[in-house]
Amino acid sequence: LLRRLFSAKFDQLMQHIRMVGWMPLDWVHSQAFSLDKANGKEGCRGRRLVHSFDCLGQAWTRGLQRFGSLGDPPSWAYGAVPHRSREAAVTVQLAALWRAERAGASSVTSLFDASNAFPSTEHEHLHRMFEEGWPKQDAIYLQGLLPYTVVSFQAADSIAEVHPGSGIMMGHAWAPPSFVAEYSARLQAWTRQCREQRPGQRLLIGKDPITKKLEDLSTTAFVDDVAQTTVALPAHKGNLKQIVDLADSDLADHLKQGGYKLNLGKTVHIVGYRGKGSYGENRRAQKDWSAARSARYLGCRLSAFGAANQEVQLRVKAARLAWTRAGSTWIQKIPMAAKRT
């Protein structure tokens, strides 16, 4: 009896949603809580706000994916994309560095990060994206996620409620795909411009073994963490710094159009000059424009020289240390009673 009653009430709710063209307001109300980022910073900079939405509303709005599409993500987009992983993005960058080293070409791998990128997408762009990708009768529900979302969280002395003016809050089912679609659109124009300006980038073009299409292997994006390897032929390696500076400013301009801000303080350039006079050029790069010989990208150590060798050595060292620390585990005597159980 209860099951039939619930089913009847649920059907009435679904019909009412379609009749009035709107969802219950509880479905766009986030009960937020903060987590420690463990970055040593105080106040809001040391906390990450996580959102919790109604599970029924999440499931219903996620079901609208059947009636439209945000488009296919680019080949270099890995974060929040089904069947693509962090390891794949790292492998692509390692392969790009290996190609540059084998060709004897100078290279720079630039690691970019946008400030608070996830909730910064302008509502105007999201509204247009839903309007173009879905029929009108379905798009109104996705567009309704933007102006009516309310976030509640514990303040110093009471519960505070705020209305976010941009983005879809992290924790909602539509936050990752909508962010990747808009962020990738900004990066797409930037990568196209980079290929046109840099003749050495043809070394980083590969053929997809499945689609047989030529793909750009210089750029990878894992959500908002972007890495790009720039290759300079011997005739152009003297202009490597100018090329990188231009790429930085161009990326900042493209991201600004979507409401994002490039965090220049977190930008890292892994420089590897090769050829005659490369030793002195590498030393000057590290001194004059704070270039690095290696840096971490998505948990892996990228190096301009030796590609994956440094990461392999670090992991072997960590495994040996773990084995040594747990040495007593391998030689301790286990009672027979414990073995039988």
GROMACS .gro file of C-alpha atoms in nm:
model
  341
    1LEU     CA    1   0.000   0.000   0.000
    2LEU     CA    2   0.275   0.246   0.093
    3ARG     CA    3   0.463   0.160  -0.222
    4ARG     CA    4   0.158   0.230  -0.444
    5LEU     CA    5   0.089   0.552  -0.255
    6PHE     CA    6   0.447   0.672  -0.297
    7SER     CA    7   0.442   0.581  -0.667
    8ALA     CA    8   0.121   0.778  -0.720
    9LYS     CA    9   0.254   1.086  -0.539
   10PHE     CA   10   0.581   1.065  -0.728
   11ASP     CA   11   0.398   1.056  -1.062
   12GLN     CA   12   0.196   1.360  -0.958
   13LEU     CA   13   0.517   1.547  -0.872
   14MET     CA   14   0.672   1.468  -1.211
   15GLN     CA   15   0.357   1.579  -1.393
   16HIS     CA   16   0.339   1.899  -1.188
   17ILE     CA   17   0.704   1.984  -1.269
   18ARG     CA   18   0.633   1.953  -1.640
   19MET     CA   19   0.305   2.147  -1.618
   20VAL     CA   20   0.449   2.452  -1.440
   21GLY     CA   21   0.792   2.439  -1.605
   22TRP     CA   22   0.981   2.462  -1.279
   23MET     CA   23   1.146   2.241  -1.015
   24PRO     CA   24   1.102   2.244  -0.636
   25LEU     CA   25   1.323   2.512  -0.480
   26ASP     CA   26   1.468   2.251  -0.244
   27TRP     CA   27   1.638   2.097  -0.546
   28VAL     CA   28   1.855   2.410  -0.593
   29HIS     CA   29   1.927   2.462  -0.223
   30SER     CA   30   2.278   2.358  -0.117
   31GLN     CA   31   2.362   2.260   0.239
   32ALA     CA   32   2.731   2.345   0.223
   33PHE     CA   33   3.016   2.253   0.454
   34SER     CA   34   3.387   2.332   0.446
   35LEU     CA   35   3.690   2.104   0.440
   36ASP     CA   36   4.047   2.184   0.535
   37LYS     CA   37   4.269   2.219   0.229
   38ALA     CA   38   4.578   2.136   0.436
   39ASN     CA   39   4.772   2.409   0.257
   40GLY     CA   40   4.886   2.595   0.568
   41LYS     CA   41   4.669   2.901   0.495
   42GLU     CA   42   4.427   3.061   0.737
   43GLY     CA   43   4.066   3.168   0.689
   44CYS     CA   44   3.876   3.112   0.366
   45ARG     CA   45   4.195   3.045   0.168
   46GLY     CA   46   4.256   2.734   0.377
   47ARG     CA   47   3.906   2.593   0.342
   48ARG     CA   48   3.723   2.427   0.053
   49LEU     CA   49   3.345   2.462   0.034
   50VAL     CA   50   3.165   2.140  -0.064
   51HIS     CA   51   2.798   2.145  -0.162
   52SER     CA   52   2.526   1.890  -0.091
   53PHE     CA   53   2.213   1.897  -0.307
   54ASP     CA   54   1.890   1.697  -0.289
   55CYS     CA   55   1.957   1.352  -0.437
   56LEU     CA   56   1.619   1.328  -0.614
   57GLY     CA   57   1.672   1.664  -0.779
   58GLN     CA   58   2.022   1.560  -0.884
   59ALA     CA   59   1.891   1.242  -1.047
   60TRP     CA   60   1.607   1.421  -1.225
   61THR     CA   61   1.819   1.701  -1.372
   62ARG     CA   62   2.092   1.454  -1.469
   63GLY     CA   63   1.829   1.261  -1.665
   64LEU     CA   64   1.788   1.564  -1.892
   65GLN     CA   65   2.115   1.464  -2.058
   66ARG     CA   66   1.915   1.226  -2.274
   67PHE     CA   67   1.746   1.517  -2.453
   68GLY     CA   68   2.049   1.727  -2.543
   69SER     CA   69   2.426   1.748  -2.546
   70LEU     CA   70   2.708   1.980  -2.449
   71GLY     CA   71   2.911   1.851  -2.743
   72ASP     CA   72   3.210   1.619  -2.754
   73PRO     CA   73   3.504   1.726  -2.537
   74PRO     CA   74   3.838   1.787  -2.714
   75SER     CA   75   4.092   1.507  -2.727
   76TRP     CA   76   4.314   1.690  -2.477
   77ALA     CA   77   4.042   1.729  -2.207
   78TYR     CA   78   4.079   1.460  -1.938
   79GLY     CA   79   3.927   1.574  -1.608
   80ALA     CA   80   3.553   1.508  -1.552
   81VAL     CA   81   3.534   1.327  -1.888
   82PRO     CA   82   3.418   0.962  -1.894
   83HIS     CA   83   3.681   0.699  -1.976
   84ARG     CA   84   3.971   0.946  -1.946
   85SER     CA   85   4.208   0.954  -1.653
   86ARG     CA   86   4.473   1.161  -1.482
   87GLU     CA   87   4.734   0.902  -1.579
   88ALA     CA   88   4.650   0.950  -1.947
   89ALA     CA   89   4.709   1.326  -1.925
   90VAL     CA   90   5.046   1.268  -1.757
   91THR     CA   91   5.144   1.010  -2.020
   92VAL     CA   92   5.072   1.255  -2.303
   93GLN     CA   93   5.302   1.516  -2.149
   94LEU     CA   94   5.575   1.258  -2.091
   95ALA     CA   95   5.544   1.152  -2.456
   96ALA     CA   96   5.568   1.515  -2.571
   97LEU     CA   97   5.887   1.567  -2.368
   98TRP     CA   98   6.030   1.242  -2.503
   99ARG     CA   99   5.964   1.352  -2.862
  100ALA     CA  100   6.133   1.687  -2.804
  101GLU     CA  101   6.436   1.519  -2.648
  102ARG     CA  102   6.470   1.264  -2.929
  103ALA     CA  103   6.445   1.540  -3.191
  104GLY     CA  104   6.709   1.748  -3.011
  105ALA     CA  105   6.470   2.043  -2.998
  106SER     CA  106   6.445   2.289  -2.709
  107SER     CA  107   6.121   2.272  -2.515
  108VAL     CA  108   5.919   2.441  -2.243
  109THR     CA  109   5.638   2.269  -2.054
  110SER     CA  110   5.413   2.532  -1.898
  111LEU     CA  111   5.180   2.440  -1.610
  112PHE     CA  112   4.885   2.677  -1.565
  113ASP     CA  113   4.622   2.708  -1.295
  114ALA     CA  114   4.314   2.933  -1.282
  115SER     CA  115   4.205   3.097  -0.958
  116ASN     CA  116   3.881   2.951  -0.820
  117ALA     CA  117   3.791   2.842  -1.173
  118PHE     CA  118   3.516   2.589  -1.105
  119PRO     CA  119   3.248   2.829  -0.975
  120SER     CA  120   3.363   3.124  -1.189
  121THR     CA  121   3.187   3.043  -1.518
  122GLU     CA  122   2.962   3.334  -1.608
  123HIS     CA  123   2.589   3.252  -1.603
  124GLU     CA  124   2.546   3.421  -1.939
  125HIS     CA  125   2.767   3.160  -2.108
  126LEU     CA  126   2.601   2.867  -1.928
  127HIS     CA  127   2.255   3.001  -2.020
  128ARG     CA  128   2.353   3.019  -2.387
  129MET     CA  129   2.511   2.674  -2.378
  130PHE     CA  130   2.195   2.510  -2.241
  131GLU     CA  131   1.978   2.705  -2.485
  132GLU     CA  132   2.178   2.583  -2.785
  133GLY     CA  133   2.211   2.221  -2.669
  134TRP     CA  134   1.858   2.139  -2.549
  135PRO     CA  135   1.498   2.185  -2.666
  136LYS     CA  136   1.328   2.482  -2.502
  137GLN     CA  137   1.100   2.267  -2.283
  138ASP     CA  138   1.405   2.100  -2.128
  139ALA     CA  139   1.653   2.388  -2.132
  140ILE     CA  140   1.439   2.595  -1.893
  141TYR     CA  141   1.511   2.351  -1.610
  142LEU     CA  142   1.887   2.361  -1.663
  143GLN     CA  143   1.882   2.738  -1.696
  144GLY     CA  144   1.683   2.750  -1.372
  145LEU     CA  145   1.984   2.609  -1.188
  146LEU     CA  146   2.163   2.940  -1.239
  147PRO     CA  147   1.956   3.227  -1.091
  148TYR     CA  148   1.779   3.046  -0.806
  149THR     CA  149   2.058   2.846  -0.638
  150VAL     CA  150   2.094   2.925  -0.267
  151VAL     CA  151   2.388   2.814  -0.052
  152SER     CA  152   2.350   2.773   0.326
  153PHE     CA  153   2.653   2.729   0.550
  154GLN     CA  154   2.755   2.772   0.912
  155ALA     CA  155   2.899   3.117   0.980
  156ALA     CA  156   3.056   3.238   1.305
  157ASP     CA  157   2.730   3.280   1.496
  158SER     CA  158   2.445   3.165   1.271
  159ILE     CA  159   2.346   3.003   0.942
  160ALA     CA  160   2.432   3.225   0.645
  161GLU     CA  161   2.261   3.207   0.308
  162VAL     CA  162   2.414   3.344  -0.012
  163HIS     CA  163   2.316   3.350  -0.376
  164PRO     CA  164   2.614   3.266  -0.606
  165GLY     CA  165   2.638   3.494  -0.905
  166SER     CA  166   2.844   3.264  -1.127
  167GLY     CA  167   2.901   2.897  -1.204
  168ILE     CA  168   2.721   2.583  -1.090
  169MET     CA  169   2.828   2.482  -0.742
  170MET     CA  170   3.081   2.201  -0.703
  171GLY     CA  171   2.886   1.896  -0.589
  172HIS     CA  172   2.597   1.933  -0.833
  173ALA     CA  173   2.567   1.672  -1.108
  174TRP     CA  174   2.581   1.940  -1.378
  175ALA     CA  175   2.884   2.125  -1.241
  176PRO     CA  176   3.165   1.912  -1.398
  177PRO     CA  177   3.026   1.867  -1.753
  178SER     CA  178   2.914   2.231  -1.787
  179PHE     CA  179   3.247   2.361  -1.659
  180VAL     CA  180   3.453   2.136  -1.887
  181ALA     CA  181   3.244   2.238  -2.190
  182GLU     CA  182   3.285   2.613  -2.132
  183TYR     CA  183   3.647   2.598  -2.012
  184SER     CA  184   3.748   2.378  -2.306
  185ALA     CA  185   3.589   2.623  -2.550
  186ARG     CA  186   3.820   2.896  -2.418
  187LEU     CA  187   4.124   2.668  -2.435
  188GLN     CA  188   4.033   2.548  -2.786
  189ALA     CA  189   4.075   2.895  -2.933
  190TRP     CA  190   4.402   2.939  -2.744
  191THR     CA  191   4.556   2.609  -2.860
  192ARG     CA  192   4.458   2.684  -3.220
  193GLN     CA  193   4.634   3.019  -3.196
  194CYS     CA  194   4.944   2.858  -3.045
  195ARG     CA  195   4.973   2.605  -3.330
  196GLU     CA  196   4.958   2.883  -3.585
  197GLN     CA  197   5.232   3.086  -3.413
  198ARG     CA  198   5.480   2.805  -3.340
  199PRO     CA  199   5.632   2.608  -3.631
  200GLY     CA  200   5.794   2.355  -3.395
  201GLN     CA  201   5.457   2.230  -3.272
  202ARG     CA  202   5.428   1.996  -3.571
  203LEU     CA  203   5.660   1.761  -3.380
  204LEU     CA  204   5.377   1.711  -3.130
  205ILE     CA  205   5.107   1.606  -3.375
  206GLY     CA  206   5.006   1.239  -3.348
  207LYS     CA  207   4.752   1.011  -3.512
  208ASP     CA  208   4.473   0.869  -3.299
  209PRO     CA  209   4.491   0.488  -3.337
  210ILE     CA  210   4.111   0.458  -3.326
  211THR     CA  211   3.976   0.756  -3.520
  212LYS     CA  212   4.289   0.794  -3.742
  213LYS     CA  213   4.263   1.171  -3.696
  214LEU     CA  214   4.562   1.394  -3.628
  215GLU     CA  215   4.557   1.516  -3.269
  216ASP     CA  216   4.753   1.781  -3.082
  217LEU     CA  217   4.973   1.620  -2.814
  218SER     CA  218   5.115   1.946  -2.681
  219THR     CA  219   4.825   2.035  -2.451
  220THR     CA  220   4.641   1.850  -2.174
  221ALA     CA  221   4.372   1.984  -1.942
  222PHE     CA  222   4.262   1.803  -1.628
  223VAL     CA  223   3.960   2.012  -1.522
  224ASP     CA  224   4.133   2.352  -1.469
  225ASP     CA  225   4.495   2.226  -1.452
  226VAL     CA  226   4.643   2.294  -1.794
  227ALA     CA  227   4.981   2.180  -1.925
  228GLN     CA  228   5.130   2.271  -2.260
  229THR     CA  229   5.464   2.171  -2.410
  230THR     CA  230   5.616   2.416  -2.656
  231VAL     CA  231   5.886   2.292  -2.895
  232ALA     CA  232   6.129   2.537  -3.056
  233LEU     CA  233   6.335   2.432  -3.355
  234PRO     CA  234   6.708   2.521  -3.343
  235ALA     CA  235   6.648   2.830  -3.558
  236HIS     CA  236   6.386   2.964  -3.315
  237LYS     CA  237   6.517   2.861  -2.974
  238GLY     CA  238   6.647   3.213  -2.910
  239ASN     CA  239   6.284   3.332  -2.908
  240LEU     CA  240   6.167   3.068  -2.662
  241LYS     CA  241   6.104   3.310  -2.376
  242GLN     CA  242   5.910   3.550  -2.599
  243ILE     CA  243   5.697   3.260  -2.724
  244VAL     CA  244   5.617   3.150  -2.370
  245ASP     CA  245   5.540   3.504  -2.250
  246LEU     CA  246   5.304   3.553  -2.543
  247ALA     CA  247   5.131   3.222  -2.464
  248ASP     CA  248   5.082   3.329  -2.101
  249SER     CA  249   4.919   3.661  -2.194
  250ASP     CA  250   4.706   3.503  -2.469
  251LEU     CA  251   4.577   3.234  -2.233
  252ALA     CA  252   4.490   3.496  -1.971
  253ASP     CA  253   4.294   3.692  -2.233
  254HIS     CA  254   4.103   3.387  -2.358
  255LEU     CA  255   4.011   3.274  -2.007
  256LYS     CA  256   3.900   3.624  -1.911
  257GLN     CA  257   3.631   3.607  -2.179
  258GLY     CA  258   3.466   3.322  -1.985
  259GLY     CA  259   3.498   3.485  -1.644
  260TYR     CA  260   3.815   3.300  -1.539
  261LYS     CA  261   4.136   3.447  -1.403
  262LEU     CA  262   4.474   3.287  -1.464
  263ASN     CA  263   4.676   3.252  -1.145
  264LEU     CA  264   5.014   3.373  -1.270
  265GLY     CA  265   5.167   3.309  -0.928
  266LYS     CA  266   5.119   2.934  -0.977
  267THR     CA  267   5.243   2.921  -1.337
  268VAL     CA  268   5.553   2.703  -1.374
  269HIS     CA  269   5.776   2.673  -1.684
  270ILE     CA  270   5.991   2.360  -1.716
  271VAL     CA  271   6.266   2.466  -1.957
  272GLY     CA  272   6.497   2.242  -2.154
  273TYR     CA  273   6.735   2.411  -2.400
  274ARG     CA  274   6.918   2.165  -2.625
  275GLY     CA  275   7.201   2.200  -2.872
  276LYS     CA  276   7.508   2.421  -2.878
  277GLY     CA  277   7.531   2.655  -2.579
  278SER     CA  278   7.235   2.490  -2.407
  279TYR     CA  279   7.408   2.463  -2.067
  280GLY     CA  280   7.446   2.838  -2.032
  281GLU     CA  281   7.097   2.902  -2.171
  282ASN     CA  282   6.942   2.668  -1.915
  283ARG     CA  283   7.129   2.842  -1.633
  284ARG     CA  284   7.016   3.186  -1.753
  285ALA     CA  285   6.656   3.068  -1.789
  286GLN     CA  286   6.649   2.945  -1.430
  287LYS     CA  287   6.797   3.274  -1.308
  288ASP     CA  288   6.627   3.535  -1.528
  289TRP     CA  289   6.272   3.403  -1.568
  290SER     CA  290   6.244   3.158  -1.277
  291ALA     CA  291   6.234   2.853  -1.502
  292ALA     CA  292   6.242   2.508  -1.343
  293ARG     CA  293   6.415   2.187  -1.445
  294SER     CA  294   6.128   1.977  -1.311
  295ALA     CA  295   5.790   2.020  -1.144
  296ARG     CA  296   5.489   1.816  -1.036
  297TYR     CA  297   5.189   1.783  -1.265
  298LEU     CA  298   4.888   1.585  -1.139
  299GLY     CA  299   5.108   1.403  -0.889
  300CYS     CA  300   5.380   1.308  -1.138
  301ARG     CA  301   5.723   1.467  -1.167
  302LEU     CA  302   5.781   1.613  -1.514
  303SER     CA  303   6.140   1.684  -1.614
  304ALA     CA  304   6.278   1.852  -1.926
  305PHE     CA  305   6.558   1.596  -1.939
  306GLY     CA  306   6.512   1.224  -1.896
  307ALA     CA  307   6.132   1.246  -1.929
  308ALA     CA  308   6.000   0.983  -1.687
  309ASN     CA  309   6.335   0.875  -1.542
  310GLN     CA  310   6.314   1.106  -1.241
  311GLU     CA  311   5.958   0.999  -1.160
  312VAL     CA  312   6.055   0.630  -1.185
  313GLN     CA  313   6.349   0.684  -0.948
  314LEU     CA  314   6.130   0.868  -0.696
  315ARG     CA  315   5.871   0.591  -0.694
  316VAL     CA  316   6.133   0.319  -0.657
  317LYS     CA  317   6.285   0.511  -0.365
  318ALA     CA  318   5.942   0.549  -0.200
  319ALA     CA  319   5.869   0.178  -0.244
  320ARG     CA  320   6.202   0.080  -0.086
  321LEU     CA  321   6.141   0.316   0.206
  322ALA     CA  322   5.794   0.171   0.264
  323TRP     CA  323   5.935  -0.184   0.250
  324THR     CA  324   6.204  -0.096   0.503
  325ARG     CA  325   5.963   0.072   0.745
  326ALA     CA  326   5.737  -0.232   0.738
  327GLY     CA  327   6.030  -0.471   0.768
  328SER     CA  328   5.912  -0.619   1.097
  329THR     CA  329   5.586  -0.721   0.927
  330TRP     CA  330   5.765  -0.962   0.693
  331ILE     CA  331   5.964  -1.144   0.965
  332GLN     CA  332   5.729  -1.145   1.264
  333LYS     CA  333   5.602  -1.479   1.391
  334ILE     CA  334   5.228  -1.536   1.352
  335PRO     CA  335   5.057  -1.776   1.597
  336MET     CA  336   4.915  -2.093   1.443
  337ALA     CA  337   4.568  -2.006   1.576
  338ALA     CA  338   4.576  -1.680   1.378
  339LYS     CA  339   4.685  -1.866   1.063
  340ARG     CA  340   4.391  -2.106   1.090
  341THR     CA  341   4.144  -1.820   1.116
   0.00000   0.00000   0.00000
